[in-house]
Coordinates of C-alpha atoms in Angstrom, one line a residue:
M261 CA 136.4 106.5 52.9
K262 CA 134.3 106.4 56.1
K263 CA 134.4 103.2 58.0
M264 CA 132.6 101.7 60.9
N265 CA 134.6 100.8 64.0
W266 CA 134.2 97.5 66.1
A267 CA 134.9 99.4 69.3
T268 CA 131.7 101.4 68.7
L269 CA 129.6 98.7 67.0
V270 CA 129.8 96.5 70.1
N271 CA 127.9 98.4 72.7
D272 CA 126.1 97.1 75.8
K273 CA 124.1 100.3 76.5
R274 CA 120.4 99.2 77.0
F275 CA 117.6 100.9 75.0
G276 CA 115.5 102.9 77.3
L277 CA 117.8 102.5 80.2
E278 CA 120.7 104.6 79.1
D279 CA 120.7 106.6 82.4
Y280 CA 121.5 103.3 84.2
H281 CA 124.4 102.3 82.0
D282 CA 127.7 101.4 83.7
P283 CA 130.2 100.2 81.2
K284 CA 132.8 99.4 83.9
K285 CA 130.7 96.8 85.7
N286 CA 132.1 93.3 86.0
L287 CA 129.6 90.6 85.3
T288 CA 130.0 86.9 84.9
R289 CA 127.0 87.1 82.7
T290 CA 127.4 90.0 80.1
D291 CA 124.5 92.1 79.0
F292 CA 124.6 90.5 75.7
R293 CA 124.0 87.1 77.3
R294 CA 121.3 88.7 79.4
D295 CA 119.7 89.7 76.0
Y296 CA 119.6 86.1 75.0
D297 CA 118.2 85.0 78.4
R298 CA 115.5 87.6 78.3
L299 CA 114.2 86.6 75.1
V300 CA 114.1 82.9 76.0
F301 CA 111.9 83.6 79.0
S302 CA 109.7 86.1 77.1
S303 CA 106.0 85.4 76.1
P304 CA 106.5 86.6 72.5
F305 CA 109.3 84.0 72.0
R306 CA 107.2 81.1 73.6
R307 CA 104.3 82.1 71.2
L308 CA 106.6 81.2 68.2
Q309 CA 106.0 77.5 69.0
N310 CA 102.5 77.9 67.6
K311 CA 103.4 80.0 64.5
T312 CA 103.9 78.4 61.2
Q313 CA 107.5 78.3 59.6
V314 CA 106.6 76.9 56.2
F315 CA 104.5 73.7 56.7
P316 CA 101.2 73.5 58.7
L317 CA 101.7 72.8 62.4
P318 CA 102.3 69.2 62.9
G319 CA 100.1 66.2 63.2
S320 CA 101.9 62.9 63.5
I321 CA 105.1 64.3 62.0
F322 CA 106.9 67.1 63.7
V323 CA 108.2 69.8 61.4
H324 CA 109.8 73.1 62.2
N325 CA 107.8 76.0 63.6
R326 CA 109.1 79.5 64.3
L327 CA 110.4 78.6 67.7
T328 CA 112.5 75.6 66.7
H329 CA 113.6 77.6 63.6
S330 CA 114.8 80.5 65.7
M331 CA 116.7 78.2 68.1
E332 CA 118.5 76.5 65.3
V333 CA 119.3 80.0 63.7
A334 CA 120.7 81.0 67.0
C335 CA 123.0 77.9 67.1
V336 CA 124.2 78.3 63.6
G337 CA 124.7 82.1 64.0
K338 CA 126.7 81.8 67.1
S339 CA 129.0 79.2 65.5
M340 CA 129.6 81.4 62.6
A341 CA 130.2 84.6 64.7
D342 CA 132.6 82.6 67.1
N343 CA 134.6 81.5 63.9
I344 CA 134.7 85.1 62.7
A345 CA 135.6 86.5 66.1
L346 CA 138.5 84.2 66.4
A347 CA 139.8 85.4 63.0
L348 CA 139.3 89.1 63.8
K349 CA 141.1 88.7 67.1
Q350 CA 144.2 87.4 65.3
K351 CA 143.9 90.1 62.7
Y352 CA 143.8 92.9 65.0
A353 CA 145.9 91.5 67.8
A354 CA 148.8 93.9 67.4
G355 CA 146.9 97.1 66.5
M356 CA 143.9 97.5 68.9
P357 CA 142.0 96.0 71.9
V358 CA 140.1 92.9 70.9
E359 CA 138.1 92.1 74.0
H360 CA 134.9 93.3 72.2
F361 CA 135.2 90.4 69.7
D362 CA 134.5 88.0 72.5
H363 CA 130.9 89.2 72.5
L364 CA 130.1 88.7 68.8
G365 CA 128.7 85.2 69.4
D366 CA 126.3 86.2 72.1
I367 CA 125.1 89.3 70.2
V368 CA 124.5 87.3 67.1
A369 CA 122.8 84.4 69.0
A370 CA 120.3 86.9 70.8
A371 CA 119.6 88.6 67.4
C372 CA 118.9 85.2 65.8
L373 CA 116.4 84.4 68.6
A374 CA 114.6 87.8 68.1
H375 CA 114.6 88.0 64.3
D376 CA 111.3 86.4 63.8
L377 CA 109.4 87.8 66.9
G378 CA 107.5 90.4 64.7
N379 CA 106.2 87.9 62.2
P380 CA 102.3 87.3 62.1
P381 CA 100.6 83.9 62.2
F382 CA 100.7 81.6 59.1
G383 CA 104.3 82.2 58.0
H384 CA 105.3 84.8 55.2
S385 CA 101.7 84.6 53.9
G386 CA 100.5 86.4 57.0
E387 CA 102.9 89.4 56.2
K388 CA 101.5 89.6 52.7
A389 CA 97.8 89.4 53.9
I390 CA 98.3 92.3 56.2
G391 CA 100.0 94.4 53.5
T392 CA 97.4 93.4 50.7
F393 CA 94.5 94.3 53.2
F394 CA 95.6 97.9 52.8
S395 CA 96.8 97.9 49.2
E396 CA 94.0 95.7 47.7
G397 CA 91.4 95.0 50.2
E398 CA 88.9 96.8 52.6
G399 CA 91.6 98.9 54.0
L400 CA 92.3 100.6 50.8
K401 CA 89.6 103.1 51.5
L402 CA 91.5 104.3 54.6
K403 CA 94.3 105.7 52.4
P404 CA 93.3 109.3 52.8
M405 CA 93.7 109.2 56.5
F406 CA 97.4 108.6 56.5
T407 CA 100.6 110.3 55.4
R408 CA 102.8 108.9 52.7
D409 CA 105.2 107.2 55.2
Q410 CA 102.5 105.7 57.3
W411 CA 100.6 104.3 54.2
C412 CA 104.0 102.8 53.1
D413 CA 104.3 101.2 56.6
L414 CA 100.9 99.6 56.2
T415 CA 100.9 98.4 52.6
C416 CA 104.5 97.1 53.0
F417 CA 104.0 95.5 56.5
E418 CA 107.2 93.7 57.3
G419 CA 108.0 91.3 60.1
N420 CA 111.4 92.4 60.5
A421 CA 110.3 96.0 61.1
N422 CA 107.7 94.7 63.4
A423 CA 110.3 92.8 65.5
F424 CA 112.2 96.2 66.0
R425 CA 108.9 97.8 67.2
L426 CA 108.1 94.9 69.5
L427 CA 111.5 95.1 71.1
T428 CA 111.6 98.8 71.5
H429 CA 108.1 100.2 71.9
Q430 CA 106.5 101.0 75.3
F431 CA 103.2 99.2 75.2
N432 CA 100.5 100.1 77.7
G433 CA 101.7 99.2 81.3
R434 CA 105.1 98.2 80.1
R435 CA 108.5 99.8 80.9
K436 CA 110.2 102.3 78.8
G437 CA 112.4 100.8 76.1
G438 CA 110.3 97.7 75.5
F439 CA 112.6 94.8 76.1
A440 CA 115.5 97.2 77.0
M441 CA 117.7 95.3 74.7
T442 CA 121.4 96.4 74.1
Y443 CA 122.1 98.7 71.2
S444 CA 124.1 96.1 69.4
T445 CA 121.5 93.3 69.6
L446 CA 118.8 95.7 68.3
A447 CA 120.9 96.8 65.2
S448 CA 121.8 93.2 64.5
I449 CA 118.3 92.2 63.7
V450 CA 117.5 95.0 61.2
K451 CA 118.2 93.3 57.8
Y452 CA 117.0 96.4 55.9
P453 CA 118.1 99.6 57.7
F454 CA 115.9 102.0 55.8
E455 CA 112.3 103.3 56.1
S456 CA 109.3 102.0 54.2
E457 CA 109.4 104.6 51.5
L458 CA 112.6 102.9 50.3
A459 CA 111.1 99.4 50.6
K460 CA 112.5 96.9 48.2
K461 CA 110.1 94.1 47.4
G462 CA 108.2 95.1 50.5
K463 CA 111.3 94.9 52.7
F464 CA 112.3 97.6 55.1
G465 CA 113.7 97.9 58.8
F466 CA 111.4 100.1 60.9
F467 CA 108.1 101.8 60.9
S468 CA 107.8 105.6 60.9
T469 CA 106.8 105.4 64.6
E470 CA 110.2 103.9 65.3
K471 CA 112.3 105.9 62.9
E472 CA 113.8 108.2 65.6
D473 CA 114.5 105.2 67.8
F474 CA 116.5 103.4 65.1
A475 CA 118.4 106.6 64.3
K476 CA 119.4 106.9 68.0
V477 CA 120.7 103.3 68.0
A478 CA 122.5 103.6 64.6
T479 CA 124.1 107.0 65.6
E480 CA 125.3 105.6 69.0
L481 CA 126.9 102.5 67.2
G482 CA 128.5 104.7 64.5
M483 CA 126.7 103.0 61.6
L484 CA 127.1 104.7 58.3
R485 CA 124.3 107.0 57.3
L486 CA 123.8 106.7 53.5
S487 CA 121.0 109.3 53.0
E488 CA 121.3 113.0 53.2
E489 CA 119.2 115.3 55.4
G490 CA 115.6 115.6 54.1
E491 CA 115.7 112.2 52.3
P492 CA 114.2 109.0 53.6
L493 CA 116.4 107.5 56.3
R494 CA 118.8 104.9 55.2
Y495 CA 122.0 103.3 56.8
A496 CA 124.5 100.7 56.0
R497 CA 123.9 97.5 57.7
H498 CA 125.5 96.7 61.1
P499 CA 128.0 94.1 60.2
L500 CA 126.6 91.4 62.4
V501 CA 123.4 91.6 60.4
Y502 CA 125.2 89.6 57.6
I503 CA 125.8 86.8 60.1
V504 CA 122.2 86.7 61.3
E505 CA 120.9 86.8 57.8
A506 CA 123.2 83.9 56.6
A507 CA 122.3 81.8 59.6
D508 CA 118.6 82.4 58.8
D509 CA 119.0 81.6 55.2
I510 CA 120.9 78.5 55.9
C511 CA 118.4 77.1 58.4
Y512 CA 115.3 77.7 56.5
E513 CA 116.6 76.4 53.3
V514 CA 118.3 73.3 54.5
M515 CA 115.7 72.5 57.3
D516 CA 112.8 73.1 54.7
I517 CA 114.2 70.4 52.6
E518 CA 114.7 68.1 55.5
D519 CA 111.0 68.7 56.6
A520 CA 109.8 68.0 53.0
H521 CA 111.6 64.7 53.2
K522 CA 109.8 63.8 56.4
L523 CA 106.5 64.7 54.9
K524 CA 107.4 62.6 51.7
I525 CA 107.0 65.7 49.4
L526 CA 110.7 65.0 48.3
S527 CA 112.1 61.4 48.1
T528 CA 115.3 60.2 49.7
D529 CA 117.1 60.2 46.5
E530 CA 116.2 63.7 45.5
V531 CA 117.3 65.2 48.9
T532 CA 120.4 63.0 49.0
N533 CA 121.6 64.1 45.6
A534 CA 120.8 67.7 46.3
L535 CA 122.8 67.7 49.6
L536 CA 125.8 65.7 48.3
A537 CA 126.2 68.3 45.6
F538 CA 127.7 70.6 48.1
F539 CA 130.9 68.7 48.4
E540 CA 134.0 67.7 46.3
P541 CA 134.0 64.0 45.0
A542 CA 136.5 62.7 47.6
K543 CA 134.3 64.1 50.4
R544 CA 131.2 62.8 48.8
A545 CA 132.6 59.3 48.7
H546 CA 133.4 59.5 52.5
M547 CA 129.9 60.7 53.2
E548 CA 128.4 57.9 51.2
E549 CA 130.4 55.4 53.2
V550 CA 129.1 56.8 56.4
M551 CA 125.5 56.7 55.2
A552 CA 125.9 53.1 54.1
R553 CA 126.1 52.2 57.9
V554 CA 122.8 53.6 58.6
A555 CA 119.5 52.0 57.5
D556 CA 117.1 54.8 58.6
P557 CA 116.5 57.3 55.6
N558 CA 115.7 60.1 58.1
E559 CA 119.0 59.6 59.9
K560 CA 120.9 59.7 56.7
I561 CA 119.4 63.0 55.7
A562 CA 120.0 64.3 59.2
Y563 CA 123.6 63.4 58.7
L564 CA 123.8 65.1 55.3
R565 CA 122.0 68.2 56.6
S566 CA 124.6 68.6 59.4
C567 CA 127.4 68.3 57.0
V568 CA 125.8 71.0 54.7
V569 CA 125.3 73.4 57.6
G570 CA 128.9 73.0 58.7
A571 CA 130.2 73.6 55.2
L572 CA 128.0 76.7 54.6
V573 CA 128.9 78.1 58.2
E574 CA 132.7 77.8 57.4
Q575 CA 132.2 79.4 53.9
C576 CA 130.2 82.3 55.2
A577 CA 132.7 83.0 57.9
L578 CA 135.5 83.1 55.4
T579 CA 133.5 85.3 53.1
F580 CA 132.8 87.7 56.0
I581 CA 136.6 87.8 56.9
E582 CA 137.6 88.3 53.3
N583 CA 135.2 91.2 52.8
E584 CA 135.4 92.8 56.2
D585 CA 136.7 96.2 54.9
A586 CA 133.9 96.4 52.4
I587 CA 131.3 95.5 55.1
L588 CA 132.7 98.2 57.5
E589 CA 132.7 100.7 54.7
G590 CA 129.1 99.9 53.8
R591 CA 129.9 98.8 50.1
F592 CA 129.6 95.0 50.3
E593 CA 127.0 93.9 47.8
G594 CA 124.5 91.1 48.4
S595 CA 124.5 88.5 51.2
L596 CA 127.3 86.4 52.4
L597 CA 125.7 83.2 50.9
K598 CA 125.8 85.0 47.4
N599 CA 129.5 85.6 47.7
I600 CA 130.7 82.2 49.0
R601 CA 132.8 79.7 46.9
S602 CA 131.0 78.6 43.8
L603 CA 130.7 74.9 44.7
E604 CA 128.7 75.6 48.0
R605 CA 126.9 78.6 46.4
E606 CA 125.6 76.5 43.4
G607 CA 124.5 73.8 45.8
Y608 CA 122.6 76.4 47.7
E609 CA 121.0 77.7 44.7
R610 CA 119.9 74.2 43.6
C611 CA 118.3 73.7 46.9
A612 CA 116.5 77.0 46.5
E613 CA 115.2 75.8 43.1
I614 CA 113.8 72.6 44.6
S615 CA 112.2 74.5 47.4
L616 CA 110.5 77.0 45.0
S617 CA 109.2 74.3 42.6
K618 CA 108.4 71.4 45.0
I619 CA 107.9 72.8 48.5
Y620 CA 106.6 76.2 48.6
R621 CA 104.1 75.3 45.9
S622 CA 103.0 72.0 47.4
A623 CA 99.4 71.6 48.3
E624 CA 100.1 71.6 52.1
V625 CA 101.9 75.0 51.8
V626 CA 99.4 76.6 49.4
D627 CA 96.5 75.4 51.6
I628 CA 97.9 77.0 54.7
E629 CA 98.5 80.3 52.8
L630 CA 94.9 80.4 51.6
A631 CA 93.5 79.7 54.9
G632 CA 95.9 82.1 56.7
N633 CA 95.1 84.9 54.2
R634 CA 91.3 84.5 54.7
I635 CA 91.7 84.5 58.5
I636 CA 93.9 87.5 58.8
T637 CA 91.9 89.4 56.2
F638 CA 88.6 88.7 58.2
L639 CA 90.1 89.6 61.6
L640 CA 91.5 92.9 60.2
E641 CA 88.1 93.8 58.7
R642 CA 86.5 93.4 62.0
L643 CA 89.2 94.7 64.4
V644 CA 90.0 97.9 62.2
G645 CA 86.3 98.6 62.1
A646 CA 86.1 98.4 65.8
V647 CA 88.9 100.7 66.6
L648 CA 87.8 103.4 64.0
E649 CA 84.1 103.2 65.1
P650 CA 84.5 102.4 69.0
D651 CA 80.9 103.6 69.9
L652 CA 79.1 100.9 68.0
H653 CA 77.8 98.0 70.0
Y654 CA 79.6 95.3 68.1
S655 CA 82.8 97.4 68.3
R656 CA 82.6 97.6 72.1
L657 CA 82.3 93.8 72.3
L658 CA 85.3 93.4 70.1
L659 CA 87.4 95.9 71.8
A660 CA 86.8 94.2 75.1
K661 CA 88.8 91.2 73.8
F662 CA 91.9 93.3 73.1
P663 CA 94.8 92.8 75.7
D664 CA 95.2 96.0 77.7
Q665 CA 98.8 96.5 76.4
Y666 CA 97.5 97.6 73.0
D667 CA 96.4 101.3 72.8
V668 CA 93.1 101.1 70.9
A669 CA 92.1 104.5 72.1
A670 CA 95.4 106.0 70.7
P671 CA 95.1 109.8 70.0
T672 CA 95.7 109.3 66.1
Q673 CA 94.0 107.0 63.6
F674 CA 97.4 105.5 62.7
G675 CA 98.1 104.7 66.3
K676 CA 94.8 102.9 66.5
I677 CA 95.5 100.9 63.4
Q678 CA 99.0 100.0 64.8
A679 CA 97.3 98.7 67.9
V680 CA 95.3 96.3 65.7
L681 CA 98.5 95.2 63.8
D682 CA 100.3 94.7 67.2
H683 CA 97.5 92.4 68.3
V684 CA 97.1 90.5 65.1
S685 CA 100.9 90.0 64.5
A686 CA 101.2 88.7 68.0
M687 CA 98.5 86.0 67.6
T688 CA 99.5 82.4 67.1
D689 CA 98.1 80.4 64.3
V690 CA 95.7 78.5 66.9
Y691 CA 94.5 81.7 68.6
A692 CA 93.8 83.5 65.3
L693 CA 91.9 80.4 64.0
D694 CA 90.0 80.3 67.2
L695 CA 89.1 83.9 67.1
Y696 CA 88.0 83.6 63.5
R697 CA 85.7 80.8 64.4
K698 CA 84.2 82.5 67.4
L699 CA 83.5 85.7 65.4
N700 CA 81.9 83.7 62.7
G701 CA 79.7 81.9 65.2
M702 CA 81.4 78.6 64.3
S703 CA 82.5 78.0 67.9
L704 CA 80.7 78.8 71.1
P705 CA 81.8 78.6 74.7
A706 CA 80.6 75.4 76.5
V707 CA 77.3 75.9 78.3

């Protein structure tokens, strides 16, 4: 059976800068660490501070946004990857060089920082608003313009695929290779390594315009191709994707519950009972003793949250090590969290049920989804109309507001639509709302 090889999966070659690659260079700061630093100092990463995670952007109570979420995911992912790397170095110490395992933590940390870069404003409802604009809304009439794979790209618009595009596409005036990230970091953010024709519940890994780019990365890394020639492109995941995914799932599930407690959507007793359920009775008794020394309910919940995150990191790392062969052979089923020990898995599933019934359907969350859907749909109606009919007076006014990096005069209709989606998905919640108000005449410049 074919099997991926760690020696090729860990590759510091930079996308778009392959001709400058020097694998023998000796740097105190590795290229994987440079990926991390490059992301931290980038504009798309900074914009995440004004993008909704789940709850509306904060008033008097600070809750997570996309930026704080991504930073926490990077911390959790690096810890998990470091645990796994240590075990792998011990496992392979006698049979192969193990230096490449030293880089797993930095690769995963960088991928975690980048995993949400392609998400539009207003949380996951923003993704849905873009897809349904084409599948149900005004954009449906455009279907005859596009090929099957292009139409799938539009109707299944996916933030993960958009992140890969953002990191690799050469926008107007920008350098070749986009962010010029290392091959390993790029592969580690693609949770669904197949094209949109194979989308499962709207999930896929790269648009048709980046299909060849992803294939280039996957081939260089020795990722297993699961499709035959002539079939829609599909690969087995890069192993580090499982770590990024687990870190993301741990953070959004546990932190959403902590945020809901701060917003008084969930009571202290509800959250305490849910988080204590992750532990054996003896451990629970010790944790209750610790909490008894603290009066602040938020501090109690923060302590429980840290314990739960630590337990899930440990269990996911163990699951990865136990299933390493299956992961490298592309036959591992499900996520790491779905394969951990039953105690922690059932605790996580209970938290997921609470989130679904009491958080994601709460008035605050539904309101932001309704508002976000309306704002994004309106902006798409106006901006798509402008790029398709650029000679109209109103279109010229709108096109003047596009940043120069987006190719609104692309040679193809699909390219023009992608320019709109690049622009809209890059917007913060605040910018999108401001533009919506201006285009509706609800906000005027000061005179």
